[in-house]
Amino acid sequence: MKSVSCAILALLSISLSSGCTKTSSPSEEVIEYARSATPENPETAEVYQRSCMACHGSGTSDAPLTGDTNAWQPRMKKGMDTLLNNVVSGTGGMPPYGLCMDCNAAEFQALITFMATPAQI
Ligand code: HEC
């Protein structure tokens, strides 16, 4: 479906077609999913909604969007230990502890796993 529309755009305009090869911006469906998705575990959900969702659930932030495989795959490749370290110390626009000062490593790991899980769309 997506490749068909890209092919049509490519025929219409070479400059427009470059938008299709950019895989980093999430689709409307993923943005929609991220807006409302929450972890199943109630405790993880509570922390997610309180601390992470404002940035990771919103397509307007630089944060990798919840459920956006393209955004999370390269980050997951760094390994969970590196990601946990970056959450604790902060990285780029990501504040230390993701604003959850009382979260422990297991909670962060559950939150990361949830956010990196491909959107159910
Ligand atoms: C104020 C906004 C904000 C909040 C709140 C926030 N994040 Fe982030 N997060 C970001 C941004 C922006 C990035 C991208 C940082 C970069 O790579 O430059 C990011 C990146 C990450 C990454 C990837 C780090 C890496 O090494 O690639 C993880 C993991 C993460 N956030 C987890 C969390 C968790 C867990 C929470 C909640 C406890 C949280 N974030 C809350 C903005 C936020």
Coordinates of C-alpha atoms and ligand atoms in Angstrom, one line a residue:
M1 CA 0.0 0.0 0.0
K2 CA 2.7 2.5 1.1
S3 CA 5.0 1.5 -1.8
V4 CA 2.2 1.9 -4.3
S5 CA 1.5 5.5 -3.2
C6 CA 5.3 6.1 -3.2
A7 CA 5.5 4.9 -6.8
I8 CA 2.6 7.2 -7.8
L9 CA 4.3 10.1 -6.0
A10 CA 7.6 9.3 -7.7
L11 CA 5.9 9.5 -11.1
L12 CA 4.3 12.8 -10.2
S13 CA 7.3 14.5 -8.7
I14 CA 10.9 13.5 -8.0
S15 CA 11.0 15.9 -5.0
L16 CA 7.9 14.5 -3.5
S17 CA 9.1 10.9 -3.8
S18 CA 12.1 11.7 -1.5
G19 CA 9.5 11.9 1.3
C20 CA 8.6 8.3 0.9
T21 CA 12.2 7.0 1.3
K22 CA 12.4 8.7 4.7
T23 CA 11.6 6.0 7.1
S24 CA 12.1 7.9 10.3
S25 CA 8.8 9.8 10.5
P26 CA 6.0 7.6 12.0
S27 CA 2.8 7.0 10.0
E28 CA -0.5 8.5 11.0
E29 CA -1.5 5.1 12.4
V30 CA 1.5 4.9 14.7
I31 CA 1.0 8.4 15.9
E32 CA -2.7 7.6 16.6
Y33 CA -1.6 4.4 18.4
A34 CA 1.0 6.2 20.5
R35 CA -1.5 8.8 21.6
S36 CA -3.6 6.3 23.6
A37 CA -1.4 3.1 24.1
T38 CA -0.5 2.2 27.7
P39 CA 1.2 -0.8 29.2
E40 CA -1.0 -3.7 30.4
N41 CA 0.6 -3.9 33.8
P42 CA -1.3 -1.2 35.9
E43 CA 1.9 -0.1 37.8
T44 CA 3.9 0.2 34.6
A45 CA 1.0 2.1 33.0
E46 CA 0.8 4.5 35.9
V47 CA 4.5 5.4 35.6
Y48 CA 4.3 5.5 31.8
Q49 CA 1.4 8.0 31.9
R50 CA 2.9 10.1 34.6
S51 CA 6.5 10.2 33.3
C52 CA 7.1 9.1 29.8
M53 CA 3.9 9.5 27.8
A54 CA 4.0 13.3 27.5
C55 CA 7.1 13.0 25.2
H56 CA 7.1 9.4 23.9
G57 CA 3.3 9.3 23.3
S58 CA 3.3 12.6 21.3
G59 CA 4.4 12.9 17.7
T60 CA 5.4 16.5 18.4
S61 CA 8.5 15.6 20.4
D62 CA 11.9 14.4 19.3
A63 CA 11.4 11.3 21.5
P64 CA 11.2 8.0 19.8
L65 CA 7.4 7.4 19.6
T66 CA 5.8 4.5 21.4
G67 CA 5.2 1.7 18.9
D68 CA 7.3 3.3 16.2
T69 CA 9.5 0.4 15.1
N70 CA 11.7 2.6 12.9
A71 CA 12.6 4.8 15.8
W72 CA 13.1 2.0 18.3
Q73 CA 15.0 -0.6 16.3
P74 CA 18.3 1.3 16.1
R75 CA 18.0 2.2 19.7
M76 CA 17.3 -1.4 20.9
K77 CA 20.4 -2.5 19.0
K78 CA 22.5 -0.6 21.5
G79 CA 21.4 -3.1 24.1
M80 CA 19.2 -2.8 27.1
D81 CA 22.1 -1.9 29.4
T82 CA 23.1 1.1 27.3
L83 CA 19.5 2.2 27.1
L84 CA 19.0 1.9 30.9
N85 CA 22.2 4.0 31.4
N86 CA 21.0 6.7 29.0
V87 CA 17.6 6.8 30.8
V88 CA 19.3 7.3 34.1
S89 CA 21.8 9.9 33.0
G90 CA 19.6 11.5 30.3
T91 CA 20.6 11.8 26.6
G92 CA 19.8 14.7 24.2
G93 CA 16.3 15.9 24.9
M94 CA 15.7 13.0 27.2
P95 CA 15.8 14.2 30.9
P96 CA 17.6 12.1 33.5
Y97 CA 15.4 9.2 34.8
G98 CA 12.7 10.2 32.2
L99 CA 11.4 12.3 35.1
C100 CA 10.6 9.2 37.2
M101 CA 13.0 9.7 40.1
D102 CA 11.8 6.7 42.1
C103 CA 11.8 4.2 39.2
N104 CA 14.1 1.2 39.4
A105 CA 15.9 -0.6 36.6
A106 CA 13.2 -3.3 36.3
E107 CA 10.5 -0.6 35.8
F108 CA 12.6 1.3 33.2
Q109 CA 13.2 -2.0 31.4
A110 CA 9.4 -2.7 31.3
L111 CA 8.7 0.8 30.1
I112 CA 11.4 0.6 27.3
T113 CA 10.1 -2.9 26.3
F114 CA 6.6 -1.5 26.1
M115 CA 7.5 1.6 24.1
A116 CA 9.7 -0.4 21.7
T117 CA 6.9 -3.0 21.0
P118 CA 5.7 -2.4 17.5
A119 CA 2.3 -0.6 17.4
Q120 CA -0.7 -2.9 17.3
I121 CA -2.5 -1.4 14.3
Ligands
HEC1 C1 10.8 15.6 28.4 C2 10.5 14.6 27.4 C3 10.8 13.1 27.8 C4 10.3 12.4 28.8 C5 9.4 12.9 30.0 C6 10.9 11.1 28.6 N1 11.6 11.0 27.5 FE1 12.7 9.4 26.8 N2 13.4 10.5 25.3 C7 13.1 11.8 25.1 C8 13.9 12.3 23.9 C9 13.8 13.7 23.3 C10 14.6 11.2 23.5 C11 15.6 11.1 22.3 C12 17.0 11.5 22.9 C13 18.0 11.5 21.8 O1 18.4 10.4 21.3 O2 18.5 12.6 21.5 C14 14.4 10.1 24.4 C15 14.9 8.8 24.3 C16 14.7 7.8 25.2 C17 15.3 6.5 25.1 C18 16.3 6.0 24.1 C19 17.7 6.4 24.6 C20 18.8 5.9 23.7 O3 19.9 5.7 24.2 O4 18.6 5.9 22.5 C21 14.7 5.7 26.1 C22 15.1 4.3 26.4 C23 13.8 6.5 26.8 N3 13.8 7.8 26.2 C24 13.0 6.1 27.8 C25 12.2 6.9 28.6 C26 11.4 6.5 29.7 C27 11.4 5.1 30.3 C28 10.7 7.6 30.2 C29 9.7 7.6 31.3 C30 10.2 7.1 32.6 C31 11.0 8.7 29.3 N4 11.9 8.3 28.4 C32 10.6 10.0 29.5 C33 12.3 12.6 25.8 C34 11.6 12.3 26.9

